Coordinates of C-alpha atoms in Angstrom, one line a residue:
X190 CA -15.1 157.6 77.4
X191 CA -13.8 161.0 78.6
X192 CA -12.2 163.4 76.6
X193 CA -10.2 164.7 79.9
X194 CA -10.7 163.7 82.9
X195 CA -9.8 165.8 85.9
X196 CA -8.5 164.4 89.5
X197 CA -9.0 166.8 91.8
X198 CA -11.8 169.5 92.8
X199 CA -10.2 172.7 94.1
X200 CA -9.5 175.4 91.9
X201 CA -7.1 174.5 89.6
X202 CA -9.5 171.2 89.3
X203 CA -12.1 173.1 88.7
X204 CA -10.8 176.0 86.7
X205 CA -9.6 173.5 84.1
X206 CA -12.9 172.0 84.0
X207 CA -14.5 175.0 83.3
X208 CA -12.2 175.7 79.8
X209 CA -12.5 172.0 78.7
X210 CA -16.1 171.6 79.6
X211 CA -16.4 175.1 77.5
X212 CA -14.3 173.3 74.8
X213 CA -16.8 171.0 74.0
X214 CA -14.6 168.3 75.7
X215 CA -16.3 165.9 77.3
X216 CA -15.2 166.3 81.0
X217 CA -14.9 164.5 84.5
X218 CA -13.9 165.7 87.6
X219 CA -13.0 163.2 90.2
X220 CA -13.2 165.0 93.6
X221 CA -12.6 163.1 97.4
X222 CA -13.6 166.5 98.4
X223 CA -11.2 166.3 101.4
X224 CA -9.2 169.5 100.2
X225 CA -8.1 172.0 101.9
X226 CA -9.5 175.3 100.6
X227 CA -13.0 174.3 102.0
X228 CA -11.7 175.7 104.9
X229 CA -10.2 178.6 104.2
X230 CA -11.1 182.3 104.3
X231 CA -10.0 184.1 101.3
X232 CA -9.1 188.2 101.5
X233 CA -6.8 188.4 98.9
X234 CA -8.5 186.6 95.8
X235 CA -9.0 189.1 93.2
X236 CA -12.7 190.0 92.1
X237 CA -13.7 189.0 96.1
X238 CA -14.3 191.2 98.9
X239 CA -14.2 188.4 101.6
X240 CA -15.4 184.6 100.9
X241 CA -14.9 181.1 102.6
X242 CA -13.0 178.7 100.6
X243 CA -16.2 176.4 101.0
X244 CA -18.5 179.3 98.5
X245 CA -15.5 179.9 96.4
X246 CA -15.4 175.7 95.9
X247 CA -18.9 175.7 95.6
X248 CA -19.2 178.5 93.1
X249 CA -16.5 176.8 90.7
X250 CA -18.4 173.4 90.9
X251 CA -21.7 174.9 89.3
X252 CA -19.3 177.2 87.0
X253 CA -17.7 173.9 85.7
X254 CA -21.1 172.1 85.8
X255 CA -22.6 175.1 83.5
X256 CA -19.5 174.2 81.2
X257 CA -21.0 170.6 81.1
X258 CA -18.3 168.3 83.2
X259 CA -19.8 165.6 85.5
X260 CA -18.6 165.0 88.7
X261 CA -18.0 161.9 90.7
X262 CA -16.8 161.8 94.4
X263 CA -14.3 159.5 94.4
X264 CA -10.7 158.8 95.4
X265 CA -8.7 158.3 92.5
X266 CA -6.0 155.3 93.3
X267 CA -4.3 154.1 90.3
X268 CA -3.8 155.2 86.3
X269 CA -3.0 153.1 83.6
X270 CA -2.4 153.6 79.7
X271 CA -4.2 151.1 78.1
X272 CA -4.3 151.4 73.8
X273 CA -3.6 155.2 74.1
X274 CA -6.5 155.7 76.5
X275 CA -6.1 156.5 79.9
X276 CA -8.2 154.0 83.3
X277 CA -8.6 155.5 86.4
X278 CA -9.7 152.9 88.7
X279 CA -11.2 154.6 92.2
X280 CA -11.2 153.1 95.6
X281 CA -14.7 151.8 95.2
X282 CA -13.4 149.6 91.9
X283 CA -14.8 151.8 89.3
X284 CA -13.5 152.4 86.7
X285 CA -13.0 155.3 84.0
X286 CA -11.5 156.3 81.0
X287 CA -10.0 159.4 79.8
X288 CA -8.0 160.3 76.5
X289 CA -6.3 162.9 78.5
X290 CA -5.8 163.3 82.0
X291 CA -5.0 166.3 85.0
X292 CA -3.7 165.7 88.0
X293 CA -4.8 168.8 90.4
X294 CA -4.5 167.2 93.6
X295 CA -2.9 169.4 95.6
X296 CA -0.5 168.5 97.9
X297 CA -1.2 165.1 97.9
X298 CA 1.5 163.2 95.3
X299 CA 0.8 160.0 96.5
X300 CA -1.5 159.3 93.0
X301 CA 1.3 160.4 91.1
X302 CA 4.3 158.8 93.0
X303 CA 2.0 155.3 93.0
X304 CA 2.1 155.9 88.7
X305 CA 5.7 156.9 88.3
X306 CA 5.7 160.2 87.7
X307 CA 8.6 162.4 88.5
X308 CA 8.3 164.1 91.2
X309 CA 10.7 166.9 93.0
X310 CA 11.1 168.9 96.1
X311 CA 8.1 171.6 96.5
X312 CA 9.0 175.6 97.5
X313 CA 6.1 175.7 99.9
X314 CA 6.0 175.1 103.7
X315 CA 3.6 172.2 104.0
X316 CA 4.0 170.8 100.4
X317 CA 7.2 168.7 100.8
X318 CA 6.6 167.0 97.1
X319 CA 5.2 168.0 93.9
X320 CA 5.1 166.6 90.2
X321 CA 8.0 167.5 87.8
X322 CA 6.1 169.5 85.2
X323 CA 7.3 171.7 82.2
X324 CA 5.9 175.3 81.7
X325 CA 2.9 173.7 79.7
X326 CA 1.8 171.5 82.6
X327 CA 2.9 168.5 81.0
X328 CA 4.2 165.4 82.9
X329 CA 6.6 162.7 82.4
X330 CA 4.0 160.6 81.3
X331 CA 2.7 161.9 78.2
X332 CA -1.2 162.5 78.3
X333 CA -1.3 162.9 81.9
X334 CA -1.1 166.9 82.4
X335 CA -0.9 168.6 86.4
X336 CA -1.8 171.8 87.3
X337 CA -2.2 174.0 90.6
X338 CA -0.1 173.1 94.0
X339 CA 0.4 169.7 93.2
X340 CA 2.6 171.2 89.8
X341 CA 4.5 173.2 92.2
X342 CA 3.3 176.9 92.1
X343 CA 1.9 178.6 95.5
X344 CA -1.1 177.6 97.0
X345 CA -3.0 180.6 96.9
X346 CA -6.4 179.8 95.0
X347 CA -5.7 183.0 92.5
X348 CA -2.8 181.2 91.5
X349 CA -3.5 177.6 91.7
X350 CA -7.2 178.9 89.5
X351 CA -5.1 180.5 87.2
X352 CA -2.4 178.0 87.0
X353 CA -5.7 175.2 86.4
X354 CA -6.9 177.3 83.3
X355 CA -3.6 177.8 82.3
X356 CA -2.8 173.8 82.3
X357 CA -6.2 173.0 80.5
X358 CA -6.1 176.2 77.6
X359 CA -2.4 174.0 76.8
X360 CA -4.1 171.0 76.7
X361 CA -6.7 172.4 74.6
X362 CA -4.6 174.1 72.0
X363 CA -2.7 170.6 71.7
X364 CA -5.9 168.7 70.8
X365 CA -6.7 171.2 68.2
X366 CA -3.7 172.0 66.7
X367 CA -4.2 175.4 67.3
X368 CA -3.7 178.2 70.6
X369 CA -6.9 178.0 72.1
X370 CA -8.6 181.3 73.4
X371 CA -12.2 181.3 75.1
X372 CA -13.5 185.0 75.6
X373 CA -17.1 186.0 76.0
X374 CA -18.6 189.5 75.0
X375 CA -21.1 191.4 76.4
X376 CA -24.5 191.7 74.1
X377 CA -24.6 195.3 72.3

């Protein structure tokens, strides 16, 4: 069993893999790797000149990988509570579980509209729904946590990475009763 598991493999995906995994929460990222930033070309991310969304996807994965989360390509299609733990069953029939769970899918809602997760009217030109979320990322479903576009802010990847690391340091801080704060120093 998973301590989180994480639907979805763009930045906020990734970026909230990279705090649990650094957590020492045992993390998995669930990626259909169908998203969009993959083809994107990225001026305005800060910390980076000029990159395509495909290194920038890339370079997250081995951060979060570094962190220690696993990856599995898969489409997520259905969640279930089950005894306070959390099965994500994938189009191939697998199965996994997870004591907590982020949704960072993007635009796509149709995971979290299939679940019963409230859902409202998104701000953006091409994302016509997103998941009802409080400022903490959590859901209506308690456990089940969504971060980045599909939470409703803007699908730039600064914002959607920040909003991913934002989502999983809450989550985090929950689990140890404490606010959470992951900062490395350089040697002396």
């Amino acid at each position: 069993m998973y301590d989180v598991a994480i639907i979805g493999g763009g930045p906020a995906g990734q970026s909230a893999a990279i705090f649990t995994g650094r957590a020492d929460l045992k993390t998995l990222l669930l990626d259909n790797e169908k998203g969009l930033t993959r083809r994107a070309l990225l001026k305005n991310h800060y910390g980076i000149e000029e990159t395509s969304g495909a290194n920038l996807v890339e370079t997250g994965r081995k951060q979060a990988a570094l962190a220690g989360t696993e990856f599995v390509k898969a489409q997520a299609t259905n969640i279930e509570k089950k005894d306070g733990t959390f099965e994500i069953q994938t189009e191939d029939g697998t199965t996994y579980s997870a004591g907590q769970v982020i949704l960072a899918t993007g635009s796509n809602t149709k995971l979290a509209q299939a679940i019963g997760l409230k859902t409202k009217d998104g701000r953006e030109k091409y994302v016509k729904t997103v998941i009802n979320v409080d400022e903490y990322g959590h859901t209506s479903i308690d456990g089940i946590w969504a971060a980045g576009v599909a939470a409703g802010v803007s699908v730039h990847t600064i914002v959607t990475s920040g909003d991913g690391a934002k989502t999983a340091i809450n989550l985090i801080s929950e689990l140890k009763g404490e606010r959470y704060v992951d900062h490395d120093k350089l040697p002396r």
